[in-house]
XYZ file of C-alpha atoms in Angstrom:
785
model
C 16.971 41.576 46.361
C 15.450 41.627 42.864
C 18.390 39.650 41.486
C 17.993 37.115 44.267
C 14.285 36.616 43.401
C 15.105 36.121 39.724
C 17.767 33.575 40.678
C 15.353 31.644 42.933
C 12.645 31.694 40.222
C 15.116 30.314 37.668
C 16.104 27.492 40.017
C 12.421 26.655 40.551
C 11.810 26.464 36.798
C 14.813 24.197 36.282
C 13.733 21.955 39.160
C 10.160 21.731 37.857
C 11.360 20.720 34.408
C 13.643 18.139 35.955
C 10.914 16.716 38.157
C 7.994 16.782 35.829
C 9.699 16.183 32.487
C 9.894 17.952 29.157
C 6.517 18.808 27.670
C 5.854 17.961 24.053
C 4.288 19.928 21.284
C 0.539 20.346 21.014
C -1.893 17.545 20.275
C -4.376 18.983 17.802
C -7.343 17.610 15.938
C -10.773 18.050 14.451
C -14.032 16.201 15.143
C -16.492 15.513 12.308
C -19.765 13.680 11.730
C -18.926 10.291 10.211
C -21.748 10.321 7.659
C -21.827 13.974 6.584
C -18.230 15.079 7.205
C -19.494 18.234 8.923
C -17.415 19.511 11.847
C -18.854 19.079 15.329
C -18.546 21.806 18.007
C -18.581 21.350 21.791
C -17.252 17.775 21.686
C -15.531 16.677 24.916
C -11.964 15.478 24.326
C -10.264 13.507 27.108
C -7.108 11.433 27.552
C -7.708 7.875 28.765
C -4.251 6.629 29.653
C -2.749 9.671 31.316
C -2.343 10.838 34.879
C -2.880 14.300 33.470
C -6.644 14.792 33.772
C -6.594 17.379 31.034
C -9.606 17.684 28.768
C -10.815 20.224 26.242
C -13.905 21.103 24.196
C -13.856 21.409 20.403
C -14.560 24.910 19.058
C -17.264 25.988 16.593
C -15.276 24.485 13.703
C -14.706 21.185 15.485
C -11.051 21.967 16.183
C -9.312 21.274 19.488
C -5.816 21.534 20.934
C -4.275 20.077 24.092
C -1.097 21.790 25.259
C 1.466 20.937 27.904
C 1.400 17.149 27.585
C 4.392 15.075 28.551
C 6.197 13.182 25.835
C 4.590 9.825 25.111
C 1.648 8.007 23.532
C -1.957 8.840 24.326
C -5.397 7.369 23.738
C -7.842 10.178 22.953
C -11.593 9.816 23.499
C -14.190 12.083 21.907
C -17.696 12.215 23.457
C -20.713 14.187 22.285
C -24.378 14.102 23.219
C -26.346 12.157 20.597
C -23.227 10.428 19.213
C -21.331 7.235 19.946
C -17.957 7.916 21.618
C -14.770 7.217 19.673
C -11.302 6.298 20.962
C -8.305 7.298 18.869
C -5.344 5.179 19.969
C -1.571 5.578 20.035
C -1.257 9.312 19.329
C 2.408 10.276 19.633
C 3.322 13.511 21.414
C 6.951 14.558 20.837
C 9.093 17.647 21.287
C 9.687 18.209 17.577
C 6.363 17.672 15.784
C 2.774 18.521 16.587
C 0.305 15.629 16.429
C -2.925 16.072 14.432
C -5.829 13.630 14.299
C -9.265 13.556 12.685
C -11.964 11.926 14.809
C -15.186 10.789 13.115
C -18.244 10.263 15.326
C -21.269 8.152 14.426
C -24.677 9.621 15.303
C -26.721 7.673 17.824
C -30.098 6.712 16.364
C -31.843 6.156 19.705
C -31.310 9.669 21.022
C -34.339 9.646 23.326
C -33.629 6.256 24.856
C -31.130 5.472 27.571
C -28.666 3.073 25.984
C -25.191 1.802 26.839
C -22.866 2.502 23.915
C -19.441 0.882 23.639
C -16.864 3.354 22.297
C -15.626 2.695 18.757
C -11.847 2.274 18.326
C -10.205 3.957 15.348
C -7.827 1.040 14.673
C -10.831 -1.267 14.172
C -12.540 1.134 11.757
C -11.372 1.825 8.180
C -10.956 5.462 7.231
C -13.750 5.022 4.675
C -16.702 4.183 6.910
C -18.767 2.516 4.156
C -16.389 -0.483 4.107
C -17.844 -2.962 6.612
C -15.629 -6.040 6.027
C -12.144 -6.951 4.773
C -10.851 -3.438 5.393
C -8.280 -2.022 7.770
C -6.993 1.434 8.551
C -3.222 1.691 8.096
C -1.408 4.201 10.288
C 1.840 5.894 9.334
C 3.266 5.119 12.766
C 2.840 1.393 12.081
C 4.722 1.643 8.760
C 7.766 3.132 10.494
C 7.539 1.092 13.712
C 6.675 -2.438 12.560
C 9.651 -4.679 11.819
C 9.787 -5.494 8.111
C 7.763 -2.376 7.276
C 10.859 -0.440 6.225
C 8.728 2.761 6.128
C 6.961 1.080 3.175
C 3.171 0.606 3.457
C 3.280 -2.136 0.807
C 5.730 -4.168 2.893
C 3.826 -3.447 6.082
C 0.557 -4.962 4.847
C 2.276 -8.286 4.173
C 1.994 -8.790 7.947
C -1.798 -8.674 7.666
C -3.864 -11.832 7.355
C -4.252 -13.108 3.801
C -1.439 -11.027 2.308
C 1.751 -12.631 0.961
C 4.994 -10.784 0.415
C 8.612 -11.369 -0.571
C 11.956 -9.934 0.460
C 13.114 -8.916 -3.016
C 9.779 -7.293 -3.928
C 7.019 -5.343 -2.206
C 4.406 -6.909 -4.503
C 1.092 -7.456 -2.691
C -0.623 -10.796 -3.320
C -4.035 -10.885 -1.631
C -5.682 -14.269 -1.062
C -3.665 -15.915 -3.841
C -4.440 -13.243 -6.453
C -1.922 -11.678 -8.803
C -0.322 -8.449 -7.479
C -1.452 -6.643 -10.633
C -5.087 -7.193 -9.589
C -4.597 -4.564 -6.837
C -5.566 -0.934 -7.410
C -3.428 1.892 -6.043
C -5.228 5.143 -5.187
C -3.856 8.456 -3.965
C -6.081 11.344 -2.912
C -9.069 9.511 -4.401
C -7.423 8.985 -7.820
C -6.202 5.717 -9.361
C -2.448 6.009 -9.970
C 0.283 3.790 -11.445
C 2.142 1.509 -9.056
C 3.882 4.065 -6.752
C 6.998 2.009 -6.084
C 10.567 2.256 -7.244
C 11.442 -0.108 -10.096
C 7.870 -1.329 -10.612
C 7.364 -4.681 -12.354
C 11.106 -5.489 -12.582
C 10.931 -8.142 -9.862
C 7.473 -9.212 -11.021
C 4.442 -7.453 -12.450
C 2.579 -5.477 -9.809
C 5.554 -5.144 -7.472
C 8.657 -3.055 -6.952
C 11.543 -2.613 -4.541
C 10.480 0.147 -2.135
C 7.655 2.649 -1.924
C 7.954 6.051 -3.544
C 5.748 7.586 -0.842
C 7.623 8.611 2.271
C 6.045 8.038 5.666
C 6.625 11.774 6.203
C 3.877 12.440 3.645
C 1.186 9.842 4.292
C -1.908 10.250 6.387
C -3.825 7.284 7.770
C -5.075 5.245 4.825
C -7.235 2.200 4.032
C -6.278 -1.262 2.821
C -9.221 -3.249 1.426
C -8.865 -6.937 0.582
C -12.157 -7.938 -1.026
C -15.890 -7.358 -1.405
C -15.175 -3.619 -1.250
C -17.912 -0.957 -1.634
C -19.285 0.424 -4.896
C -17.033 3.493 -4.671
C -14.099 1.352 -5.833
C -13.939 -0.043 -9.357
C -11.315 -1.474 -11.751
C -9.818 -3.828 -9.153
C -10.113 -7.586 -8.565
C -8.126 -8.415 -5.414
C -8.025 -5.251 -3.327
C -7.550 -1.513 -3.071
C -4.810 0.491 -1.386
C -6.550 3.818 -0.775
C -3.863 6.274 0.406
C -4.059 9.890 1.451
C -1.494 12.623 1.875
C -1.681 14.532 5.141
C -1.946 18.299 5.331
C 1.034 20.314 6.452
C 1.071 21.932 9.891
C -0.751 25.282 9.594
C 0.345 26.536 13.008
C 4.142 26.241 12.898
C 7.025 25.246 10.643
C 8.537 21.787 11.096
C 11.379 20.062 9.278
C 12.914 16.597 9.058
C 16.286 15.518 7.669
C 17.511 11.935 7.444
C 20.714 10.309 6.282
C 21.371 6.600 6.098
C 22.991 3.797 4.209
C 20.075 3.918 1.735
C 20.388 7.628 0.972
C 19.197 11.100 1.969
C 15.770 12.543 2.750
C 14.427 15.973 3.654
C 10.900 17.179 4.359
C 9.368 20.461 5.445
C 5.912 21.708 6.344
C 4.191 24.748 7.763
C 1.845 27.658 7.106
C 2.312 29.964 4.134
C 1.902 32.865 6.506
C 1.630 33.138 10.267
C -1.964 32.874 11.445
C -3.198 31.737 8.023
C -5.165 28.612 7.150
C -3.164 27.479 4.137
C -0.228 25.082 4.534
C 2.460 23.274 2.556
C 4.157 19.896 2.906
C 6.881 18.378 0.729
C 9.426 15.581 0.867
C 12.453 14.849 -1.319
C 14.491 11.662 -1.242
C 17.614 10.634 -3.090
C 18.600 7.041 -2.534
C 21.441 4.888 -3.662
C 21.946 1.319 -2.532
C 25.626 1.517 -3.467
C 26.665 2.743 -0.013
C 24.716 -0.035 1.672
C 26.323 -2.478 -0.738
C 29.799 -1.189 0.139
C 29.116 -1.478 3.866
C 27.267 -4.805 3.917
C 29.013 -6.580 1.052
C 26.895 -8.861 -1.139
C 23.859 -8.832 1.162
C 21.863 -6.674 -1.303
C 22.855 -8.655 -4.386
C 22.268 -6.880 -7.723
C 20.089 -4.305 -5.952
C 23.284 -2.544 -4.815
C 23.453 -0.924 -8.258
C 20.083 0.805 -8.010
C 19.633 4.581 -7.934
C 16.335 6.359 -7.377
C 14.819 9.608 -6.224
C 11.338 10.898 -5.522
C 9.590 14.150 -4.715
C 6.111 14.548 -3.257
C 4.125 17.517 -2.021
C 0.718 18.751 -0.923
C -0.584 22.304 -0.684
C -3.798 22.873 1.248
C -5.970 26.007 0.931
C -9.082 25.972 3.155
C -11.565 28.838 2.966
C -14.812 29.733 4.717
C -16.995 30.163 1.635
C -15.307 28.401 -1.308
C -14.497 25.093 0.362
C -11.068 23.495 0.587
C -8.697 23.365 -2.372
C -5.646 21.073 -2.406
C -2.825 20.661 -4.908
C -0.680 17.525 -4.703
C 1.909 15.613 -6.653
C 4.478 12.848 -6.678
C 7.393 12.239 -9.050
C 9.709 9.218 -9.312
C 12.931 8.629 -11.256
C 14.589 5.176 -11.258
C 17.814 4.034 -12.883
C 19.471 0.640 -12.796
C 22.195 -0.978 -14.927
C 23.232 -4.597 -14.667
C 26.484 -5.222 -16.551
C 27.678 -8.464 -18.070
C 30.455 -10.467 -16.404
C 33.762 -9.189 -17.817
C 35.615 -12.491 -17.431
C 34.361 -14.814 -20.185
C 35.724 -17.843 -18.361
C 33.136 -17.253 -15.626
C 30.165 -17.317 -17.973
C 27.798 -20.101 -16.940
C 24.260 -18.843 -17.602
C 22.534 -16.238 -19.748
C 22.664 -13.752 -16.865
C 26.461 -13.711 -17.060
C 26.713 -12.588 -20.683
C 23.771 -10.162 -20.652
C 23.744 -6.472 -19.811
C 20.521 -4.605 -19.094
C 19.549 -1.011 -18.460
C 16.279 0.030 -16.807
C 14.967 3.581 -16.958
C 11.652 4.298 -15.303
C 9.760 7.492 -14.518
C 6.419 7.925 -12.784
C 4.461 11.013 -11.888
C 1.016 11.903 -10.612
C -0.497 15.202 -9.640
C -3.852 16.785 -9.200
C -6.172 19.388 -7.834
C -8.757 18.373 -5.256
C -11.730 20.351 -4.019
C -14.238 19.735 -1.234
C -17.254 21.978 -0.783
C -20.097 21.834 1.747
C -23.486 22.911 0.402
C -24.900 22.667 3.942
C -24.331 20.715 7.135
C -25.457 17.460 5.526
C -24.153 17.610 1.955
C -20.741 18.018 0.349
C -19.200 17.446 -3.053
C -15.635 16.207 -3.473
C -13.908 16.421 -6.859
C -10.455 15.838 -8.294
C -8.740 16.543 -11.607
C -5.525 14.592 -11.964
C -2.806 13.690 -14.440
C -0.726 10.536 -14.114
C 2.338 9.582 -16.155
C 4.513 6.498 -16.389
C 7.413 5.746 -18.700
C 9.459 2.561 -18.960
C 12.562 1.826 -20.943
C 14.215 -1.590 -20.820
C 17.221 -2.316 -23.012
C 19.309 -5.498 -23.015
C 22.247 -6.911 -25.002
C 23.585 -10.441 -25.134
C 27.341 -10.845 -25.767
C 29.067 -13.686 -27.614
C 32.532 -14.952 -26.711
C 34.072 -12.250 -28.909
C 32.266 -9.630 -26.837
C 30.041 -8.733 -29.808
C 26.614 -7.593 -28.544
C 23.234 -8.577 -29.968
C 20.212 -6.511 -29.034
C 17.727 -8.843 -27.312
C 15.366 -6.288 -25.729
C 14.378 -2.788 -26.817
C 11.191 -1.834 -25.009
C 9.978 1.721 -24.630
C 6.523 2.771 -23.543
C 4.706 5.620 -21.882
C 1.216 6.209 -20.567
C -0.311 9.430 -19.417
C -3.859 9.715 -18.203
C -6.114 12.650 -17.445
C -8.808 11.799 -14.925
C -11.750 13.619 -13.434
C -13.803 12.209 -10.611
C -16.478 13.691 -8.410
C -18.978 12.433 -5.873
C -21.726 13.938 -3.755
C -22.117 12.770 -0.174
C -25.561 13.373 1.357
C -26.707 12.565 4.878
C -30.497 12.391 4.744
C -30.872 11.435 8.397
C -29.124 9.554 11.159
C -30.397 6.391 9.477
C -29.606 7.043 5.808
C -26.723 8.543 3.855
C -25.758 8.238 0.198
C -22.615 8.718 -1.865
C -22.924 8.922 -5.678
C -20.160 9.747 -8.127
C -18.569 9.461 -11.557
C -15.086 9.021 -12.984
C -13.832 9.510 -16.529
C -10.254 8.939 -17.613
C -8.594 9.788 -20.908
C -5.913 7.103 -21.360
C -2.982 8.003 -23.627
C -0.462 5.393 -24.774
C 2.724 5.295 -26.840
C 4.556 1.955 -27.021
C 7.249 0.253 -29.057
C 8.110 -3.172 -27.629
C 10.633 -5.505 -29.253
C 12.224 -8.590 -27.746
C 14.150 -11.705 -28.804
C 11.874 -14.767 -29.154
C 13.732 -16.649 -26.402
C 14.773 -13.743 -24.201
C 17.160 -13.712 -22.398
C 18.941 -16.939 -23.379
C 19.450 -16.450 -27.106
C 21.210 -14.244 -29.622
C 18.259 -14.276 -32.006
C 17.350 -10.833 -33.346
C 14.544 -8.930 -31.675
C 10.986 -8.985 -32.988
C 8.413 -6.267 -32.435
C 5.228 -7.458 -30.746
C 3.481 -4.191 -29.749
C 3.715 -0.796 -31.398
C 1.022 1.853 -31.311
C 0.084 5.266 -29.971
C -3.213 6.982 -29.372
C -5.799 7.391 -26.637
C -9.054 5.983 -25.345
C -11.452 6.500 -22.435
C -12.574 4.589 -19.348
C -15.786 5.829 -17.719
C -17.390 4.642 -14.496
C -20.150 5.616 -12.097
C -21.370 4.392 -8.711
C -23.949 4.946 -6.042
C -23.923 3.621 -2.489
C -26.485 4.034 0.284
C -25.818 3.341 3.943
C -28.824 2.419 6.059
C -28.601 2.207 9.834
C -31.512 0.008 10.784
C -30.613 0.470 14.450
C -27.584 1.402 16.529
C -26.449 -2.195 16.122
C -27.274 -2.939 12.462
C -25.778 -1.156 9.453
C -26.120 -2.105 5.808
C -24.636 -0.822 2.550
C -26.256 -1.318 -0.832
C -24.595 -0.043 -3.975
C -23.884 -0.578 -7.638
C -20.913 0.312 -9.816
C -20.482 0.248 -13.575
C -17.722 0.962 -16.066
C -17.360 1.271 -19.836
C -14.126 0.823 -21.819
C -14.235 2.825 -25.028
C -11.291 0.988 -26.610
C -13.346 -2.136 -27.300
C -16.823 -1.058 -26.130
C -16.936 -3.519 -23.236
C -18.960 -2.695 -20.136
C -19.923 -4.177 -16.795
C -22.490 -3.609 -14.043
C -21.392 -4.617 -10.534
C -23.730 -4.918 -7.505
C -22.242 -4.533 -3.999
C -23.866 -5.167 -0.618
C -22.842 -5.580 3.012
C -24.370 -5.743 6.467
C -22.873 -5.421 9.949
C -24.511 -6.525 13.200
C -23.186 -5.501 16.611
C -24.769 -8.490 18.300
C -23.146 -7.803 21.695
C -21.190 -4.793 22.980
C -17.880 -6.535 22.208
C -18.931 -8.845 19.378
C -19.853 -7.960 15.799
C -20.626 -9.920 12.648
C -20.468 -8.650 9.046
C -21.263 -10.148 5.648
C -20.150 -8.513 2.391
C -20.554 -9.338 -1.296
C -19.176 -7.671 -4.392
C -18.841 -8.236 -8.085
C -15.581 -6.703 -9.340
C -13.787 -6.261 -12.655
C -10.651 -4.743 -14.159
C -9.203 -4.024 -17.567
C -5.724 -5.208 -18.518
C -2.556 -3.150 -18.928
C -2.941 -1.139 -22.120
C 0.008 -2.726 -23.927
C -1.703 -6.147 -23.675
C -4.424 -4.921 -26.082
C -1.906 -4.055 -28.825
C -0.033 -7.362 -29.047
C 0.685 -8.816 -32.475
C 2.104 -12.258 -33.230
C 4.214 -13.604 -36.137
C 1.305 -15.842 -37.105
C -1.260 -13.016 -37.377
C 0.903 -10.195 -38.755
C -0.405 -6.726 -37.913
C -3.688 -7.927 -36.410
C -4.216 -6.816 -32.812
C -5.003 -10.216 -31.339
C -6.089 -8.902 -27.911
C -7.949 -5.738 -28.923
C -11.352 -7.144 -27.930
C -10.376 -8.566 -24.533
C -13.205 -8.140 -22.048
C -12.871 -7.224 -18.372
C -11.721 -10.005 -16.071
C -14.408 -10.373 -13.408
C -14.921 -11.862 -9.945
C -17.573 -12.535 -7.330
C -16.290 -12.090 -3.790
C -18.078 -12.906 -0.543
C -16.666 -12.391 2.965
C -17.958 -13.228 6.458
C -16.279 -11.229 9.231
C -16.408 -11.809 12.995
C -14.826 -9.283 15.372
C -14.369 -9.693 19.126
C -13.019 -6.917 21.342
C -11.523 -9.139 24.032
C -10.475 -6.151 26.149
C -9.733 -2.450 25.758
C -6.433 -3.280 24.049
C -6.959 -6.727 22.492
C -9.207 -7.807 19.656
C -9.680 -10.856 17.450
C -10.945 -10.960 13.874
C -11.876 -14.062 11.861
C -12.727 -13.844 8.152
C -13.654 -16.798 5.938
C -14.034 -15.855 2.253
C -14.735 -17.197 -1.215
C -13.799 -15.623 -4.548
C -14.786 -16.885 -7.991
C -13.036 -15.343 -11.012
C -14.284 -15.652 -14.578
C -13.696 -14.188 -18.057
C -10.013 -14.300 -17.132
C -7.652 -13.871 -20.125
C -5.869 -17.127 -20.981
C -3.931 -18.529 -23.953
C -6.130 -20.911 -25.901
C -5.051 -24.558 -25.641
C -2.323 -23.980 -23.029
C -2.040 -23.750 -19.241
C -1.276 -20.011 -19.372
C -3.494 -17.564 -17.458
C -3.092 -13.858 -16.704
C -3.545 -14.866 -13.050
C 0.032 -16.227 -13.091
C 1.631 -13.430 -15.113
C 5.021 -12.461 -13.673
C 7.051 -10.949 -16.533
C 6.884 -7.213 -17.164
C 5.802 -7.814 -20.750
C 3.219 -10.005 -22.518
C 3.364 -11.202 -26.134
C 0.618 -13.831 -26.282
C -2.775 -13.988 -27.946
C -5.433 -14.262 -25.222
C -9.114 -15.148 -24.893
C -11.562 -14.540 -22.028
C -12.157 -18.186 -21.201
C -10.225 -18.650 -17.963
C -11.510 -19.073 -14.421
C -10.170 -18.896 -10.888
C -11.204 -19.935 -7.405
C -9.849 -18.671 -4.073
C -11.158 -19.609 -0.653
C -9.805 -19.706 2.866
C -10.011 -18.395 6.411
C -7.993 -15.629 8.072
C -7.431 -14.991 11.768
C -5.995 -11.889 13.434
C -5.134 -11.442 17.122
C -3.914 -7.938 17.906
C -2.895 -6.088 21.016
C -2.673 -2.339 20.572
C 0.350 -0.503 21.887
C -0.300 0.018 25.596
C 1.949 -0.127 28.658
C 4.868 0.020 26.263
C 4.268 -3.110 24.200
C 2.106 -4.507 21.384
C 1.788 -7.606 19.230
C 0.059 -8.752 16.051
C -0.502 -12.433 15.259
C -2.049 -13.354 11.905
C -2.731 -16.627 10.159
C -4.272 -17.625 6.852
C -5.048 -21.047 5.409
C -6.255 -20.943 1.811
C -6.440 -22.588 -1.583
C -5.973 -20.747 -4.881
C -6.637 -22.512 -8.167
C -7.200 -21.538 -11.801
C -8.356 -22.976 -15.114
C -6.174 -22.110 -18.109
C -6.820 -22.193 -21.832
C -6.641 -26.003 -21.865
C -9.583 -26.317 -19.440
C -7.560 -27.963 -16.649
C -7.785 -26.778 -13.017
C -4.386 -26.251 -11.357
C -2.688 -24.514 -8.430
C -1.974 -20.845 -9.143
C 1.584 -19.559 -9.020
C 0.836 -17.853 -5.705
C -1.021 -20.693 -4.016
C 1.213 -20.912 -0.941
C -1.472 -22.722 1.072
C -0.761 -20.988 4.383
C 0.807 -17.852 5.880
C 1.564 -17.049 9.513
C 3.014 -13.872 11.001
C 4.120 -12.970 14.536
C 4.992 -9.338 15.052
C 5.581 -7.359 18.213
C 7.589 -4.733 19.935
C 8.486 -3.004 23.167
C 9.191 0.635 23.979
C 11.098 1.841 27.016
C 11.389 5.355 28.352
C 15.041 5.870 29.185
C 17.358 8.583 30.400
C 17.535 10.447 33.686
C 14.203 12.157 33.159
C 12.674 9.379 31.038
C 12.420 11.722 28.059
C 14.029 9.437 25.508
C 12.647 6.210 24.056
C 14.204 2.943 23.008
C 12.202 0.646 20.771
C 12.814 -2.946 19.706
C 10.469 -4.575 17.155
C 10.589 -8.090 15.723
C 8.702 -9.954 13.041
C 8.678 -13.630 12.099
C 6.930 -14.925 8.979
C 6.336 -18.523 8.004
C 4.570 -19.183 4.712
C 4.206 -21.857 2.081
C 7.018 -22.016 -0.449
C 7.126 -20.619 -3.982
C 5.548 -22.672 -6.761
C 7.129 -23.442 -10.114
C 6.622 -25.686 -13.127
C 8.764 -28.830 -13.619
C 11.627 -28.722 -16.106
C 11.439 -30.708 -19.360
C 15.002 -32.057 -19.194
C 15.091 -33.499 -22.729
C 13.769 -30.351 -24.365
C 16.129 -28.225 -22.278
C 19.159 -30.157 -23.560
C 18.024 -29.705 -27.149
C 17.289 -25.991 -26.778
C 20.253 -25.296 -24.454
C 17.751 -23.368 -22.393
C 15.431 -23.922 -19.435
C 12.257 -25.405 -20.939
C 9.308 -25.820 -18.557
C 6.736 -28.574 -18.784
C 3.722 -26.247 -18.924
C 1.304 -29.165 -19.010
C 2.217 -29.579 -15.314
C 2.229 -25.878 -14.502
C 3.041 -25.010 -10.871
C 2.969 -28.607 -9.661
C 6.221 -28.140 -7.773
C 6.505 -26.227 -4.502
C 9.574 -25.302 -2.494
C 9.875 -25.817 1.243
C 8.110 -23.259 3.448
C 9.846 -19.912 3.875
C 10.895 -18.561 7.275
C 11.714 -14.844 7.218
C 12.607 -12.635 10.176
C 13.019 -8.879 10.418
C 14.061 -6.434 13.112
C 13.693 -2.694 13.717
C 15.379 -0.870 16.578
C 15.373 2.840 17.238
C 16.606 5.232 19.912
C 14.932 8.636 20.105
C 16.381 11.613 22.004
C 13.889 14.384 22.772
C 15.071 17.951 23.307
C 13.107 21.186 23.341
C 11.737 21.696 19.796
C 14.208 19.070 18.593
C 14.530 15.297 18.432
C 17.188 12.890 17.198
C 16.524 9.315 16.147
C 19.035 6.596 15.449
C 17.590 3.486 13.790
C 18.631 0.105 12.477
C 16.274 -1.808 10.220
C 16.889 -5.232 8.776
C 14.703 -7.344 6.493
C 15.418 -11.087 6.166
C 17.782 -11.391 9.106
C 17.755 -15.196 8.699
C 19.007 -14.943 5.108
C 16.162 -16.890 3.494
C 16.835 -17.688 -0.161
C 13.976 -16.879 -2.535
C 13.252 -18.607 -5.802
C 13.988 -16.477 -8.872
C 14.048 -18.716 -11.941
C 15.569 -21.739 -13.642
C 18.571 -21.128 -15.898
C 20.557 -23.378 -18.200
C 24.209 -23.754 -17.145
C 26.346 -23.964 -20.292
C 29.351 -25.394 -18.445
C 27.494 -28.097 -16.559
C 25.092 -28.738 -19.456
C 22.114 -28.789 -17.127
C 19.295 -26.623 -15.812
C 19.863 -25.058 -12.410
C 17.418 -23.470 -10.000
C 18.379 -19.873 -9.252
C 17.767 -18.859 -5.642
C 19.126 -15.770 -3.957
C 19.288 -14.412 -0.445
C 18.613 -10.681 -0.324
C 19.168 -9.114 3.086
C 18.091 -5.470 3.349
C 19.822 -3.509 6.128
C 19.559 0.230 6.780
C 21.316 2.329 9.404
C 19.936 5.855 9.643
C 20.034 9.065 11.607
C 17.030 11.422 11.610
C 16.621 14.870 13.092
C 13.296 16.681 13.510
C 13.197 20.361 14.325
């Protein structure tokens, strides 16, 4: 009889699982006060788009956990007396990984009055709540799901309004600005460009991100008029954070694909403890993809790279939270000369080049609460970057001549700290400092007409030493009412190398004029110093004199008007007109050259701070959040970007495309007998103004046997508009404590050819435009357990 009961019970369990579906792992989170960061107890947590009417209350530390949910996506709402409710959208519950979210609630000023408060939506709010305009929160799920994202946040943001991108590079051009005007931040610290092969395809860009989506937490992307907390940036800030490892259970991910291998792991240091670890290692080679897909990758098939990143988190009850983090990158690439001399047509054919690049960043972060309203957050970090570029040009006897020998390294030690104080529901302040010790060691030599000549190399920058960059800021947020918020701040920085300094006011105001309509206005003065090697340039005419040592900060005024309309629970529209005026921009005296148009990874010109720039336009975003299995994002930007060089003439900038439009969307289906598995198809179409270039001086080119540009007509020419399409498909199989995912990702499915350069063809005795079609496919298999 007992055996019969056990048998019947087992059948019932099997039937219940079959009928009701496999449950996923826990959905966990923490609720905090938006202004003070203090955890909030007794907050009601409910699921909005679920037949399961399950709800929980946050504990005394603000933590909550919802168990037993079916596999899928959920919208989570947090409600608390005296606070405005918040909706956190698109939280993924799976069988292999626990979901963790941080919900920030804004205190309601009119506590004693009966008011109707529209819930805030996390996707409309930046992670840093003091940014009121031109800022967007970037989720990790979007980076892996969006077509063209390629698990790369830098490529993902090119789908946002006002941001231009290319296939061959993940460089981020915001509103016509140079990619090098963007600041990269990780864990609150400015870091070198965290991409593989930075600056090779153009200064400020790279090939793919060095930060795996397995490591990143939700982060902010700011595109202008940003708050006083951010300095040393002209166009925008990519403020990224690493997530904490799971402190409740161990989880692992392994992935293999045509681009390489990847493994990550996370979990608690000990069962029941608060401390956790998270790390990810990736070794990638494009050779396999090149073998499978032929010439689709072009020269990129010879690239090899690897990266390692980690974060250790140690929370405590009395001493605050301590974190240790790091990232390391190693890149290698060799481009050999064409062996068959009879096929030599341009300088690329008889030139070999080797690129060796290393980047690292690591630090210790600490956050400590003095009381419920005040905390201090500090970080001590070290960043390192090293670049080696070596090139030889071969004559017809296969005798090499060194035409590039460039070696340089920078390592910086930075300390930053700020105090965040919530004085009341109406007023909070954040004040902080940053000081960086900048070390440099460079030895740059290049042929005068690189890469089209056999002339011997000449040194143009050689020095080693260190200097300091110091900055400070203060920002106050005033909530004049539940519907009106304003930020007023000021930032300043001082560059010890040449004793230049700047004071930068920032201000913004946001008005929730109707429950579903808001208006914001933001202004900021911004500045940035140049790459350190630019300050140590010498020229043949001036001998050992450092011609750029006294270069001042390039500066800009930026003003943005932002209108946001929540059309429905899942659809919203944003419109942002803007104007940016740049001044004190480094230019070459008497020529059309400006640092705004810099593309090469080196600079050997004497510059003066007499240039200007002007960017203005309007951006429109229409977005539907993922609901009922589908989503879409439509963005458009019409703009004009112009500059004044050292000759005093206003011209189009190199990146003045004029317009950019993106259409991105996707659909998810639950498939399988029990609807446990998911199939996703995502598409993206981009249409943007063509690349700009300067006309060729045909007569001079024939004399020099080289491509000679008519710089008096800089960037007059523009190619036809570019149409680029991308696709991402994935099939996910969910098992108990295990999931498998098969994915296919393809960038530039239409094979668009991008402009690279003009080269002189020795056989045809003419200058040719070099355009290439780089198609980036990746087939991968991932297992999470």
